[in-house]
Amino acid sequence: MTSRNTQRTVIIGVARSDAHAVANHLIAMRLREAGFLVVNLGVCTPLEEFAEALSAHPDAEAVLIGSLNGHAYEDLADLPALRAAGRLHCPVIVGGNLSVGSHKDGDERERLLRLGVDHILDDADQIPLLLDLLHAARVTPLTGV
Amino acid sequence: MSDLPELDLEPRVAAMLPPWTEIMQYIRKSPKRQTVEVLRAAAARGRPVVQPRCGVGGHGEMRTLLTTLEQRGRPDILTITIDSFTRLKQFRSAAQTLQRDPAGLNGYPLVTHGWRRGRELNELVDAPIEVRHGSPDPRELFAVALASGFTSFEGGGIDYNLPYSKDVPLARSLAAWAQVDRLCGVLAETGVIVDRELFGTLTAVLVPPSVSLAVCLLEARAASLAGVRCLSVAYPQGGEVHQDIAALRSIPVLARRYLPEHVEVFPVLHEFMGVFPRDPDVADALILYGGLTARLGGAAKVINKTNQEARGIPDAEANVAGIRTTALACTDLLDFVRVDEATVEEETYWLQREVAELVEPVLAAPDLSAAIVEAFTDGRLDIPFSASVHARSEVIPKRDSTGAIRYLGAGRLPFSRPTLRRNEQCLRVDRASLSGRLIDEIRSDINFFVQAETRSQAARLATRAAPTRSAVTGPGGAR
C-alpha cells in the first residue's frame, strides 16, 4: 500500500449525457490496481462536477473523461469557459467512442483538441502510461511541451 | 384525491385515480387468471412459463403488440415495459413526447395514458400482465398499475435503484418501495395477491450469483415484513449451466431459510442479459439454451430474449420467435438432457455459503432498511458496475475457465477465508500478469457469447476451406 502522502490521485468519470458504466468501472479498477487513488464521479457527470472534484482534490494529476455515446463535443462545450475562470487547470484526457456513427475522419479529435482537451486516447490500456509520462513531465518539466 | 392505503402520491396523479373501493371491486370481479395462479400451476407442473418483454409509446401500437404476441407467441404472462421518463417520474416529459413522437418513447407511459387505457389493455388479452420498469420510486406507477387491474409488479428498493439511477439514496428508494409492499400487504388481507418480482439481474454484466441472490433475499425479507405474500425472485443466466442451475434451485431453499413460511416464492430466469450474438441463428441457440437452463433449474418462469437483441428493441416478429424458441426448450423435447449433478451440488454448497455470509450480518440487525443502507455504504454489500454512486462497485467479477462467474476481487464483502480461497482456486489466475490485461480480460468475459459466436464462425470457415471437405460438400454446398 502506498502511503497516503505519496499516493497519486486521478479524477475519472463519464461525460454528462452518457450512462455507460462498465468501462468506467473497469478503468477505475485498473488504476486502483496500479496504485492510484481514484476519485470516480461515475456516469452522467457534467464538466462542472469534474471542476468541483478537482478543487476538492487539488493534487489530482489528471481528469479522465469517458464518452461512448458520440456526444463528447457537446458534453465538453463548457471547457473553455471553465479554464478561463481558472478552473480545471490540470490535464484533461478524453477517451471512448468520440463521434456518432462509425465514420471517424479525425475531425472530432481536432474539435475536441481545439476545445482545450489535452489528450485523446483510443485504448484504455494506454491510460497508466500516459499518466506516468505526464507525471514525469511534472516532476522534471520538459521544455517546449 | 386518492385514498389508496399506505401510498403517498403526487396530488396530480392521485387526483386522476378512481376510489380505492372501486379499484378493489374491479380487481375482484376480474374473470382473468391472476399471475400468482399462473406461477403456481407452472411450479406444480415443473415446467417454466414464458414471458416476453414489450412496451411501445403509443396506445394503439401497444394494443397491436400485445395482441400479436398473444395470438402468435402464446406466452403465459405478458408485459408492459414502461418508458424511461415515467420510470423517473418525469410525467410531463412523457406526455410531451407521447404527443410529439410516440415512437420516441422506449416503453409505454402508463401513468400518462392513465388507468382507463390500462384496463383496456388488461381486458384485451387472456394472459395476465406484469408491469416492468426500473423506477427507484414507483408509487405513482404502482397506483395506476393497480387501478388498471395489473397485479404483478417488478422491482425493489435496491435492484431498481443501483443499476438505473446515478444518485438516489438507498434509504429513499427503500422507503418508497416499502409503501408499495405495505399496500400489497393490505391487498393480501382481502385475498388479492400481488406478485412482486425482484430484479436480481441488477446491472446484467457478470453479476456473481451470490450478489444477485443476496440482494433479492434482503428485498424479499423487507417485502414480506411489509406484508407481501407472493415473490418472484429473478436470476440472470450467467452462461455456465451448473452454476445457473445451482442458483435457481437455491432460491426456494434460501427462501425457506430466510423468509416467513406463508410467503410463496417462485424462481425466475432471465435469459442471458449480456452482449448477445449478432447472428440470428447463434442468438436462437442461446435463447434455446436459456429456456433449457430455466427448466433444469426448476424456474417457474423464464423471460425470453430475441434474436434481434444485438440490434436493439426487437420487433413483434422476433419477439414471437423468441417466445416460441424458449417455450420449445421447456417442453419434453429436451428432457433427455442431463447435467453433472455432482458439479451442481458443489456449486450449490458454495453459493449458499456465500449468500449466508452476505445476508446474515444484515438480517441480524434490528432495522433491516438501515442495515442495508449501511452495508452498501461500507461495501459489505456491493454490486459490480453500478450506475449509482451509492454502491462502491469494488467487486471484480471474472469468469473461470468453465465460464462460471467468480470473484477476482471481493472488495469489502465479508467473505470467510474458505470462500475466498475457493474463488481463488476456481480462477487459478496469475494476478501479476493479469493486472496489465485486466480490462481486456474482463471485456472478453463480458463478450463471452459473442466470442463463442466468433469461434464457431471461424471453425465453419476453416471446415469450408479444407480441400477434402469442400470436395465432399460440393460446389455451393456450404453456403
Coordinates of C-alpha atoms in Angstrom, one line a residue:
Chain A
M1 CA 0.0 0.0 0.0
T2 CA 1.4 3.4 -1.0
S3 CA 1.5 5.8 1.9
R4 CA -1.2 8.4 1.9
N5 CA 1.1 11.4 1.3
T6 CA 2.6 10.0 -1.9
Q7 CA -0.4 8.2 -3.4
R8 CA -1.1 9.6 -6.9
T9 CA -4.6 10.8 -7.4
V10 CA -6.8 10.9 -10.6
I11 CA -10.3 12.0 -11.2
I12 CA -12.4 9.9 -13.6
G13 CA -16.0 10.0 -14.8
V14 CA -18.3 9.7 -17.8
A15 CA -19.5 12.7 -19.8
R16 CA -22.7 14.5 -19.0
S17 CA -25.1 12.8 -21.4
D18 CA -23.6 9.3 -21.2
A19 CA -24.7 6.5 -18.9
H20 CA -22.2 3.8 -19.9
A21 CA -21.0 2.4 -16.5
V22 CA -19.0 -0.7 -17.4
A23 CA -15.9 0.8 -19.0
N24 CA -15.8 3.5 -16.3
H25 CA -15.6 0.8 -13.6
L26 CA -13.0 -1.2 -15.5
I27 CA -10.8 1.8 -15.8
A28 CA -11.2 2.6 -12.1
M29 CA -10.3 -1.0 -11.2
R30 CA -7.2 -0.9 -13.5
L31 CA -6.0 2.4 -12.0
R32 CA -6.6 1.3 -8.4
E33 CA -4.7 -1.9 -9.2
A34 CA -1.9 0.3 -10.4
G35 CA -1.8 2.1 -7.0
F36 CA -3.8 5.3 -7.8
L37 CA -6.3 6.9 -5.6
V38 CA -9.2 7.1 -7.9
V39 CA -11.9 9.7 -7.4
N40 CA -14.7 8.2 -9.6
L41 CA -17.5 10.6 -10.3
G42 CA -19.4 7.9 -12.3
V43 CA -21.8 8.2 -15.2
C44 CA -23.6 11.4 -16.4
T45 CA -21.2 13.8 -14.9
P46 CA -21.3 17.5 -16.0
L47 CA -18.0 19.2 -16.5
E48 CA -18.8 21.5 -13.6
E49 CA -18.7 18.5 -11.3
F50 CA -15.2 17.5 -12.6
A51 CA -14.1 21.0 -11.8
E52 CA -15.6 20.8 -8.3
A53 CA -13.8 17.5 -7.7
L54 CA -10.5 19.0 -8.8
S55 CA -11.0 21.8 -6.2
A56 CA -11.6 19.1 -3.6
H57 CA -8.5 17.1 -4.8
P58 CA -6.1 19.8 -6.0
D59 CA -3.2 17.3 -6.2
A60 CA -5.0 15.2 -8.8
E61 CA -2.7 14.6 -11.8
A62 CA -5.4 14.5 -14.4
V63 CA -9.1 14.4 -15.2
L64 CA -10.1 11.4 -17.3
I65 CA -13.5 11.7 -19.1
G66 CA -15.1 8.8 -20.9
S67 CA -17.6 9.4 -23.7
L68 CA -19.1 6.5 -25.6
N69 CA -22.3 7.9 -27.0
G70 CA -20.9 10.3 -29.6
H71 CA -21.7 13.5 -27.7
A72 CA -18.2 14.3 -26.4
Y73 CA -18.0 17.7 -28.1
E74 CA -21.4 18.9 -26.8
D75 CA -20.8 17.5 -23.3
L76 CA -17.4 19.2 -23.0
A77 CA -18.5 22.6 -24.5
D78 CA -18.0 24.4 -21.2
L79 CA -14.3 23.6 -21.0
P80 CA -13.0 26.9 -22.4
A81 CA -15.2 28.9 -20.0
L82 CA -14.1 26.8 -17.0
R83 CA -10.5 27.1 -18.0
A84 CA -10.9 30.9 -18.5
A85 CA -12.3 31.1 -15.0
G86 CA -9.1 29.4 -13.7
R87 CA -10.7 26.0 -13.1
L88 CA -10.0 22.5 -14.5
H89 CA -6.3 23.6 -14.9
C90 CA -4.9 20.0 -14.8
P91 CA -4.6 17.8 -17.9
V92 CA -7.9 16.7 -19.3
I93 CA -7.8 13.3 -21.0
V94 CA -10.8 12.1 -23.1
G95 CA -11.3 8.6 -24.4
G96 CA -14.0 6.4 -25.7
N97 CA -16.1 6.5 -28.8
L98 CA -15.9 10.1 -29.9
S99 CA -18.3 10.7 -32.7
V100 CA -21.8 9.5 -33.6
G101 CA -21.8 6.7 -36.2
S102 CA -19.0 4.5 -37.4
H103 CA -17.4 7.1 -39.7
K104 CA -14.4 8.7 -38.0
D105 CA -12.5 11.2 -40.0
G106 CA -10.3 12.7 -37.3
D107 CA -12.4 15.9 -37.4
E108 CA -13.9 15.1 -34.0
R109 CA -10.4 14.8 -32.4
E110 CA -9.5 18.2 -33.9
R111 CA -12.6 19.8 -32.5
L112 CA -12.0 18.4 -29.0
L113 CA -8.4 19.5 -29.0
R114 CA -9.4 23.0 -30.0
L115 CA -11.9 23.0 -27.1
G116 CA -8.9 22.5 -24.8
V117 CA -8.8 18.8 -24.3
D118 CA -5.1 17.9 -23.7
H119 CA -5.0 14.3 -24.7
I120 CA -7.3 11.8 -26.6
L121 CA -6.9 8.1 -26.1
D122 CA -8.3 5.3 -28.2
D123 CA -7.3 2.5 -25.8
A124 CA -8.0 2.5 -22.1
D125 CA -4.9 0.3 -21.5
Q126 CA -2.8 3.4 -22.5
I127 CA -4.0 5.4 -19.5
P128 CA -1.4 4.3 -17.0
L129 CA 1.4 5.0 -19.5
L130 CA 0.1 8.5 -20.3
L131 CA -0.3 9.3 -16.6
D132 CA 3.3 8.2 -16.0
L133 CA 4.5 10.4 -18.8
L134 CA 2.5 13.4 -17.5
H135 CA 3.8 12.7 -14.0
A136 CA 7.4 12.5 -15.1
A137 CA 6.9 15.7 -17.1
R138 CA 5.5 17.4 -14.0
V139 CA 8.4 16.2 -11.8
T140 CA 11.0 17.1 -14.4
P141 CA 9.5 19.8 -16.5
L142 CA 10.2 19.3 -20.2
T143 CA 10.7 22.4 -22.3
G144 CA 8.5 23.1 -25.2
V145 CA 5.6 20.9 -24.2
Chain B
M1 CA -57.7 12.8 -4.3
S2 CA -56.5 9.2 -4.0
D3 CA -57.4 7.1 -0.9
L4 CA -55.1 4.2 -1.6
P5 CA -53.9 2.9 1.7
E6 CA -50.2 3.3 2.6
L7 CA -49.3 5.2 -0.6
D8 CA -48.2 8.8 -0.6
L9 CA -48.8 10.1 -4.1
E10 CA -48.2 13.2 -6.1
P11 CA -51.5 15.1 -5.9
R12 CA -51.7 15.5 -9.7
V13 CA -51.6 11.7 -10.2
A14 CA -53.7 10.9 -7.2
A15 CA -56.5 13.2 -8.4
M16 CA -56.9 11.1 -11.6
L17 CA -57.4 7.8 -9.8
P18 CA -60.7 6.1 -9.1
P19 CA -61.6 5.5 -5.4
W20 CA -59.9 2.6 -3.6
T21 CA -63.2 0.6 -3.2
E22 CA -63.8 0.8 -7.0
I23 CA -60.2 -0.4 -7.7
M24 CA -60.7 -3.3 -5.3
Q25 CA -64.0 -4.2 -6.9
Y26 CA -62.5 -4.1 -10.4
I27 CA -59.7 -6.5 -9.4
R28 CA -62.0 -8.8 -7.5
K29 CA -64.6 -9.2 -10.2
S30 CA -62.0 -9.7 -13.0
P31 CA -62.5 -13.0 -14.7
K32 CA -58.9 -13.2 -15.7
R33 CA -56.4 -15.6 -14.1
Q34 CA -54.0 -13.7 -11.8
T35 CA -50.3 -14.0 -12.3
V36 CA -49.9 -15.9 -9.0
E37 CA -52.2 -18.6 -10.2
V38 CA -50.2 -19.0 -13.4
L39 CA -47.0 -19.3 -11.4
R40 CA -48.4 -21.8 -9.0
A41 CA -49.5 -24.0 -11.9
A42 CA -46.1 -23.7 -13.5
A43 CA -44.3 -24.7 -10.3
A44 CA -46.6 -27.6 -9.8
R45 CA -46.1 -28.8 -13.4
G46 CA -42.3 -28.4 -13.1
R47 CA -42.2 -26.5 -16.4
P48 CA -41.5 -22.8 -16.7
V49 CA -44.0 -20.5 -18.3
V50 CA -42.6 -17.9 -20.8
Q51 CA -43.0 -14.1 -20.6
P52 CA -41.7 -11.6 -23.2
R53 CA -40.7 -8.0 -22.6
C54 CA -42.7 -5.5 -24.6
G55 CA -43.6 -1.9 -24.5
V56 CA -44.1 0.9 -27.0
G57 CA -45.2 4.5 -26.6
G58 CA -48.5 4.7 -28.4
H59 CA -51.7 3.2 -27.1
G60 CA -52.8 1.8 -30.4
E61 CA -49.4 0.3 -31.1
M62 CA -49.3 -1.2 -27.6
R63 CA -52.7 -2.9 -28.2
T64 CA -51.4 -4.3 -31.5
L65 CA -48.2 -5.5 -29.9
L66 CA -49.9 -7.3 -27.0
T67 CA -52.5 -8.9 -29.3
T68 CA -49.8 -10.0 -31.8
L69 CA -47.6 -11.6 -29.1
E70 CA -50.6 -13.3 -27.5
Q71 CA -52.0 -14.7 -30.8
R72 CA -48.8 -15.8 -32.3
G73 CA -46.5 -16.5 -29.4
R74 CA -49.0 -17.7 -26.7
P75 CA -46.9 -16.6 -23.7
D76 CA -48.5 -17.3 -20.3
I77 CA -47.8 -13.9 -18.9
L78 CA -47.5 -10.6 -20.8
T79 CA -45.5 -7.5 -20.0
I80 CA -45.9 -3.8 -20.3
T81 CA -42.4 -2.3 -20.2
I82 CA -42.5 1.3 -19.1
D83 CA -40.6 4.2 -20.7
S84 CA -37.7 6.0 -19.0
F85 CA -39.4 9.3 -18.4
T86 CA -42.2 7.6 -16.4
R87 CA -39.6 5.5 -14.5
L88 CA -38.1 8.7 -13.3
K89 CA -41.5 10.4 -12.6
Q90 CA -41.0 12.8 -15.4
F91 CA -44.6 12.5 -16.4
R92 CA -44.7 15.9 -18.2
S93 CA -41.8 14.9 -20.5
A94 CA -43.5 11.6 -21.1
A95 CA -46.7 13.4 -22.1
Q96 CA -44.9 15.8 -24.4
T97 CA -43.0 13.0 -26.2
L98 CA -46.2 11.0 -26.5
Q99 CA -47.9 13.8 -28.2
R100 CA -45.0 14.7 -30.5
D101 CA -43.4 11.4 -31.3
P102 CA -44.8 8.3 -29.5
A103 CA -42.2 6.1 -31.3
G104 CA -39.5 8.1 -29.5
L105 CA -40.5 6.6 -26.1
N106 CA -38.7 3.4 -25.1
G107 CA -41.8 2.0 -23.4
Y108 CA -45.4 2.5 -22.6
P109 CA -46.1 5.6 -20.4
L110 CA -48.8 4.1 -18.3
V111 CA -49.2 7.0 -15.9
T112 CA -49.7 9.3 -18.9
H113 CA -52.1 7.1 -20.7
G114 CA -54.0 6.5 -17.4
W115 CA -55.8 3.7 -15.7
R116 CA -58.8 3.5 -18.2
R117 CA -56.4 2.7 -21.1
G118 CA -54.6 0.4 -18.7
R119 CA -57.8 -1.6 -18.1
E120 CA -58.4 -1.7 -21.8
L121 CA -55.0 -3.4 -22.2
N122 CA -55.8 -5.7 -19.3
E123 CA -59.1 -6.8 -20.9
L124 CA -57.6 -7.1 -24.3
V125 CA -55.5 -10.2 -23.7
D126 CA -56.1 -13.5 -21.8
A127 CA -52.7 -13.6 -20.2
P128 CA -52.2 -11.6 -17.0
I129 CA -49.9 -8.6 -17.5
E130 CA -46.9 -7.6 -15.4
V131 CA -45.5 -4.1 -15.3
R132 CA -41.7 -4.0 -15.7
H133 CA -39.8 -0.7 -15.4
G134 CA -36.8 0.4 -13.4
S135 CA -38.1 3.1 -11.0
P136 CA -36.3 4.0 -7.8
D137 CA -39.7 5.4 -6.6
P138 CA -42.6 3.6 -8.3
R139 CA -45.5 4.8 -6.2
E140 CA -47.5 6.6 -8.8
L141 CA -46.8 3.9 -11.4
F142 CA -47.9 1.2 -9.0
A143 CA -51.1 3.1 -8.2
V144 CA -52.0 3.4 -11.9
A145 CA -51.0 -0.2 -12.5
L146 CA -53.3 -1.4 -9.7
A147 CA -56.1 0.8 -10.9
S148 CA -55.6 -0.8 -14.3
G149 CA -56.0 -4.3 -12.8
F150 CA -52.4 -5.4 -13.1
T151 CA -51.4 -7.5 -10.1
S152 CA -47.8 -8.3 -11.0
F153 CA -45.2 -5.6 -10.5
E154 CA -41.5 -5.8 -10.9
G155 CA -38.8 -4.1 -8.8
G156 CA -37.3 -3.4 -5.4
G157 CA -35.6 -0.6 -3.4
I158 CA -32.1 -1.9 -4.2
D159 CA -32.5 -3.6 -7.6
Y160 CA -34.4 -0.8 -9.3
N161 CA -32.1 1.9 -7.8
L162 CA -28.5 0.9 -8.2
P163 CA -28.5 -0.2 -11.8
Y164 CA -30.7 2.6 -13.0
S165 CA -30.1 5.9 -11.2
K166 CA -26.9 7.8 -10.5
D167 CA -27.7 9.4 -7.2
V168 CA -30.9 8.3 -5.5
P169 CA -30.1 7.5 -1.8
L170 CA -30.9 3.8 -1.0
A171 CA -32.9 5.0 2.1
R172 CA -35.2 6.9 -0.2
S173 CA -35.8 4.1 -2.7
L174 CA -36.3 1.5 0.0
A175 CA -38.8 3.8 1.8
A176 CA -40.8 4.3 -1.5
W177 CA -40.9 0.5 -2.2
A178 CA -41.9 -0.2 1.4
Q179 CA -45.1 1.8 0.8
V180 CA -45.8 -0.3 -2.3
D181 CA -45.2 -3.5 -0.4
R182 CA -47.4 -2.4 2.5
L183 CA -50.2 -1.7 0.1
C184 CA -49.6 -5.3 -1.2
G185 CA -50.0 -6.4 2.4
V186 CA -53.3 -4.6 2.7
L187 CA -54.5 -6.3 -0.5
A188 CA -53.3 -9.7 0.6
E189 CA -55.5 -9.4 3.7
T190 CA -58.5 -9.0 1.5
G191 CA -57.4 -12.0 -0.7
V192 CA -55.9 -10.1 -3.6
I193 CA -52.4 -11.5 -4.1
V194 CA -49.9 -9.2 -5.9
D195 CA -46.9 -11.0 -7.5
R196 CA -43.9 -8.8 -6.6
E197 CA -41.0 -9.7 -8.8
L198 CA -37.4 -8.9 -7.7
F199 CA -34.9 -7.9 -10.3
G200 CA -31.8 -10.0 -9.4
T201 CA -30.4 -9.2 -12.8
L202 CA -29.1 -5.9 -11.5
T203 CA -26.5 -4.4 -13.9
A204 CA -26.8 -7.6 -16.1
V205 CA -23.0 -7.7 -16.6
L206 CA -21.1 -10.6 -14.9
V207 CA -23.2 -10.5 -11.8
P208 CA -21.9 -13.0 -9.3
P209 CA -24.8 -15.3 -8.4
S210 CA -24.4 -14.8 -4.7
V211 CA -24.7 -11.0 -5.2
S212 CA -27.9 -11.4 -7.2
L213 CA -29.4 -13.8 -4.6
A214 CA -28.3 -11.8 -1.6
V215 CA -29.9 -8.6 -2.9
C216 CA -33.1 -10.4 -3.7
L217 CA -33.3 -12.1 -0.4
L218 CA -32.8 -8.9 1.5
E219 CA -35.5 -7.2 -0.6
A220 CA -37.7 -10.3 -0.2
R221 CA -37.4 -10.1 3.6
A222 CA -38.2 -6.4 3.6
A223 CA -41.2 -7.1 1.3
S224 CA -42.5 -10.0 3.4
L225 CA -42.2 -8.0 6.6
A226 CA -44.3 -5.3 4.9
G227 CA -47.0 -7.9 4.1
V228 CA -46.2 -9.2 0.6
R229 CA -47.3 -12.8 0.2
C230 CA -46.0 -13.7 -3.3
L231 CA -42.5 -13.1 -4.5
S232 CA -40.8 -13.9 -7.8
V233 CA -37.0 -14.0 -7.5
A234 CA -35.4 -13.3 -10.8
Y235 CA -31.9 -14.5 -11.5
P236 CA -29.9 -13.7 -14.7
Q237 CA -28.5 -16.5 -16.8
G238 CA -24.7 -16.2 -16.4
G239 CA -23.9 -18.8 -19.1
E240 CA -22.4 -21.7 -17.1
V241 CA -25.2 -24.2 -16.8
H242 CA -24.2 -25.9 -13.5
Q243 CA -23.8 -22.5 -11.8
D244 CA -27.0 -21.3 -13.2
I245 CA -28.9 -24.4 -12.1
A246 CA -27.4 -24.2 -8.7
A247 CA -28.6 -20.6 -8.3
L248 CA -32.1 -21.3 -9.5
R249 CA -32.5 -24.4 -7.3
S250 CA -31.1 -22.4 -4.3
I251 CA -33.9 -19.8 -4.5
P252 CA -36.6 -21.9 -2.8
V253 CA -34.1 -23.3 -0.3
L254 CA -32.9 -19.9 0.7
A255 CA -36.4 -18.6 0.8
R256 CA -37.3 -21.3 3.4
R257 CA -34.3 -20.4 5.4
Y258 CA -34.7 -16.6 5.4
L259 CA -38.3 -15.8 4.7
P260 CA -41.6 -16.3 6.6
E261 CA -43.3 -19.6 5.9
H262 CA -46.5 -18.1 4.5
V263 CA -44.7 -16.3 1.6
E264 CA -44.9 -18.0 -1.8
V265 CA -41.6 -17.7 -3.7
F266 CA -41.1 -18.5 -7.4
P267 CA -37.7 -18.8 -9.1
V268 CA -37.5 -16.9 -12.4
L269 CA -34.7 -17.0 -15.0
H270 CA -33.9 -14.0 -17.2
E271 CA -32.3 -15.4 -20.4
F272 CA -28.8 -14.1 -20.9
M273 CA -28.8 -10.3 -20.4
G274 CA -25.3 -9.5 -21.6
V275 CA -23.9 -8.8 -25.0
F276 CA -25.8 -11.0 -27.4
P277 CA -24.6 -12.7 -30.6
R278 CA -25.4 -10.8 -33.8
D279 CA -26.0 -13.9 -36.0
P280 CA -29.8 -14.7 -35.5
D281 CA -29.1 -18.4 -35.6
V282 CA -26.5 -18.2 -32.8
A283 CA -28.8 -15.9 -30.9
D284 CA -31.6 -18.5 -31.3
A285 CA -29.3 -21.2 -29.9
L286 CA -28.6 -19.1 -26.9
I287 CA -32.3 -18.5 -26.4
L288 CA -33.0 -22.2 -26.5
Y289 CA -30.1 -22.7 -24.0
G290 CA -31.8 -20.2 -21.7
G291 CA -35.1 -22.0 -21.8
L292 CA -33.4 -25.3 -21.1
T293 CA -31.5 -23.8 -18.1
A294 CA -34.7 -22.5 -16.7
R295 CA -36.3 -25.9 -16.9
L296 CA -33.4 -27.8 -15.5
G297 CA -33.1 -25.2 -12.7
G298 CA -36.8 -25.6 -11.7
A299 CA -37.8 -22.0 -12.6
A300 CA -41.5 -21.2 -12.6
K301 CA -41.0 -18.6 -15.3
V302 CA -38.5 -17.5 -17.9
I303 CA -38.2 -14.1 -19.5
N304 CA -37.2 -14.6 -23.1
K305 CA -34.7 -12.8 -25.3
T306 CA -35.0 -12.3 -29.1
N307 CA -32.6 -12.9 -32.0
Q308 CA -32.6 -9.1 -32.6
E309 CA -31.1 -8.5 -29.2
A310 CA -27.8 -7.3 -30.6
R311 CA -29.6 -4.7 -32.7
G312 CA -31.8 -3.1 -30.0
I313 CA -35.5 -3.3 -29.2
P314 CA -37.0 -6.2 -31.2
D315 CA -40.0 -6.1 -33.5
A316 CA -43.0 -8.3 -32.7
E317 CA -41.9 -10.9 -35.2
A318 CA -38.6 -11.5 -33.4
N319 CA -40.3 -11.5 -30.0
V320 CA -42.8 -14.1 -31.2
A321 CA -39.9 -16.3 -32.3
G322 CA -38.1 -15.8 -29.0
I323 CA -41.2 -16.8 -27.0
R324 CA -41.6 -19.9 -29.2
T325 CA -38.0 -21.0 -29.1
T326 CA -37.9 -20.6 -25.3
A327 CA -41.2 -22.4 -24.9
L328 CA -39.8 -25.3 -27.0
A329 CA -36.9 -25.7 -24.6
C330 CA -39.4 -26.0 -21.8
T331 CA -41.4 -28.9 -23.4
D332 CA -40.3 -32.5 -23.1
L333 CA -38.4 -32.3 -26.4
L334 CA -35.1 -31.9 -24.5
D335 CA -36.0 -33.9 -21.4
F336 CA -33.1 -36.3 -22.2
V337 CA -30.6 -33.6 -21.3
R338 CA -28.7 -34.3 -18.0
V339 CA -26.1 -32.2 -16.3
D340 CA -23.4 -33.3 -13.9
E341 CA -25.3 -33.3 -10.6
A342 CA -22.1 -33.5 -8.5
T343 CA -20.9 -30.3 -10.0
V344 CA -24.3 -28.7 -9.4
E345 CA -24.1 -29.9 -5.8
E346 CA -20.7 -28.4 -5.2
E347 CA -21.8 -25.1 -6.8
T348 CA -24.9 -25.1 -4.6
Y349 CA -22.9 -25.6 -1.4
W350 CA -20.5 -22.7 -2.1
L351 CA -23.2 -20.4 -3.5
Q352 CA -25.4 -20.8 -0.4
R353 CA -22.4 -20.3 1.8
E354 CA -21.5 -17.1 0.1
V355 CA -25.1 -15.9 0.3
A356 CA -25.2 -16.7 4.0
E357 CA -22.0 -14.7 4.6
L358 CA -23.5 -11.7 2.8
V359 CA -27.0 -11.6 4.2
E360 CA -26.8 -13.0 7.7
P361 CA -24.9 -10.0 9.2
V362 CA -27.5 -7.6 7.6
L363 CA -30.5 -9.7 8.7
A364 CA -29.2 -9.8 12.3
A365 CA -29.6 -6.0 12.6
P366 CA -32.7 -4.6 14.3
D367 CA -33.6 -2.2 11.5
L368 CA -33.3 -4.0 8.1
S369 CA -33.6 -1.0 5.9
A370 CA -31.0 1.0 7.8
A371 CA -28.7 -2.1 7.9
I372 CA -29.0 -2.4 4.1
V373 CA -28.0 1.2 3.6
E374 CA -25.1 1.0 6.0
A375 CA -23.8 -2.3 4.4
F376 CA -23.8 -0.7 0.9
T377 CA -22.1 2.4 2.3
D378 CA -19.4 0.3 3.9
G379 CA -19.1 -2.1 0.9
R380 CA -20.2 -5.1 2.9
L381 CA -22.9 -5.3 0.3
D382 CA -21.8 -4.3 -3.2
I383 CA -22.7 -4.9 -6.9
P384 CA -20.3 -4.7 -9.9
F385 CA -20.6 -2.0 -12.5
S386 CA -23.1 0.1 -10.5
A387 CA -24.6 3.1 -12.3
S388 CA -25.3 4.6 -8.8
V389 CA -22.7 6.2 -6.6
H390 CA -24.4 4.5 -3.6
A391 CA -22.7 1.2 -4.3
R392 CA -18.9 1.1 -4.2
S393 CA -18.5 -1.4 -7.1
E394 CA -15.3 -2.7 -5.6
V395 CA -16.3 -6.2 -6.5
I396 CA -14.4 -7.5 -9.5
P397 CA -16.1 -10.4 -11.3
K398 CA -14.2 -12.8 -13.6
R399 CA -15.1 -15.9 -15.4
D400 CA -13.2 -19.1 -14.7
S401 CA -12.1 -21.5 -17.4
T402 CA -15.5 -23.2 -17.4
G403 CA -17.3 -19.8 -17.8
A404 CA -18.7 -19.6 -14.3
I405 CA -18.6 -16.2 -12.7
R406 CA -16.3 -15.9 -9.7
Y407 CA -14.9 -13.1 -7.5
L408 CA -11.5 -12.0 -8.7
G409 CA -11.8 -9.2 -6.2
A410 CA -14.4 -9.4 -3.4
G411 CA -13.9 -5.8 -2.3
R412 CA -15.1 -5.4 1.2
L413 CA -17.7 -8.3 1.1
P414 CA -17.5 -10.1 4.4
F415 CA -16.4 -13.5 3.0
S416 CA -14.7 -16.1 5.0
R417 CA -11.2 -17.4 4.2
P418 CA -12.6 -20.7 2.7
T419 CA -14.9 -18.8 0.4
L420 CA -12.2 -16.5 -0.8
R421 CA -9.9 -19.5 -1.3
R422 CA -12.5 -21.4 -3.3
N423 CA -12.9 -18.4 -5.7
E424 CA -9.2 -18.2 -6.0
Q425 CA -8.9 -21.9 -6.8
C426 CA -11.6 -21.8 -9.4
L427 CA -9.9 -18.8 -11.1
R428 CA -6.3 -20.0 -10.8
V429 CA -5.1 -16.7 -12.2
D430 CA -1.7 -15.2 -12.1
R431 CA -2.5 -11.8 -10.7
A432 CA 0.8 -10.2 -11.6
S433 CA 0.5 -11.0 -15.3
L434 CA -3.3 -10.3 -15.3
S435 CA -3.1 -6.8 -13.9
G436 CA -1.8 -5.3 -17.2
R437 CA -4.6 -7.1 -19.2
L438 CA -7.3 -6.7 -16.6
I439 CA -9.6 -4.5 -18.8
D440 CA -9.2 -6.8 -21.8
E441 CA -9.8 -9.9 -19.8
I442 CA -13.0 -8.7 -18.2
R443 CA -14.2 -7.2 -21.5
S444 CA -13.7 -10.7 -23.1
D445 CA -15.7 -12.2 -20.2
I446 CA -18.5 -9.7 -20.9
N447 CA -18.4 -10.7 -24.5
F448 CA -18.5 -14.4 -23.6
F449 CA -21.2 -15.5 -26.1
V450 CA -20.1 -13.1 -28.9
Q451 CA -16.7 -14.8 -28.7
A452 CA -18.3 -18.2 -28.8
E453 CA -20.1 -17.0 -31.9
T454 CA -16.8 -15.8 -33.5
R455 CA -15.1 -19.1 -32.7
S456 CA -18.0 -21.1 -34.2
Q457 CA -17.9 -19.0 -37.4
A458 CA -14.1 -19.4 -37.6
A459 CA -14.5 -23.1 -37.2
R460 CA -17.1 -23.3 -40.0
L461 CA -14.9 -21.2 -42.3
A462 CA -11.9 -23.5 -41.6
T463 CA -14.0 -26.5 -42.4
R464 CA -15.1 -24.9 -45.7
A465 CA -11.5 -24.0 -46.6
A466 CA -10.2 -27.6 -46.1
P467 CA -9.9 -29.1 -49.6
T468 CA -11.2 -32.7 -48.7
R469 CA -14.2 -31.1 -47.0
S470 CA -15.1 -28.9 -49.9
A471 CA -14.8 -31.8 -52.3
V472 CA -17.3 -33.7 -50.2
T473 CA -19.7 -30.8 -49.8
G474 CA -19.6 -30.0 -53.4
P475 CA -20.0 -26.6 -55.1
G476 CA -22.3 -24.3 -53.2
G477 CA -23.0 -26.9 -50.5
A478 CA -21.6 -24.9 -47.6
R479 CA -23.0 -21.6 -48.4

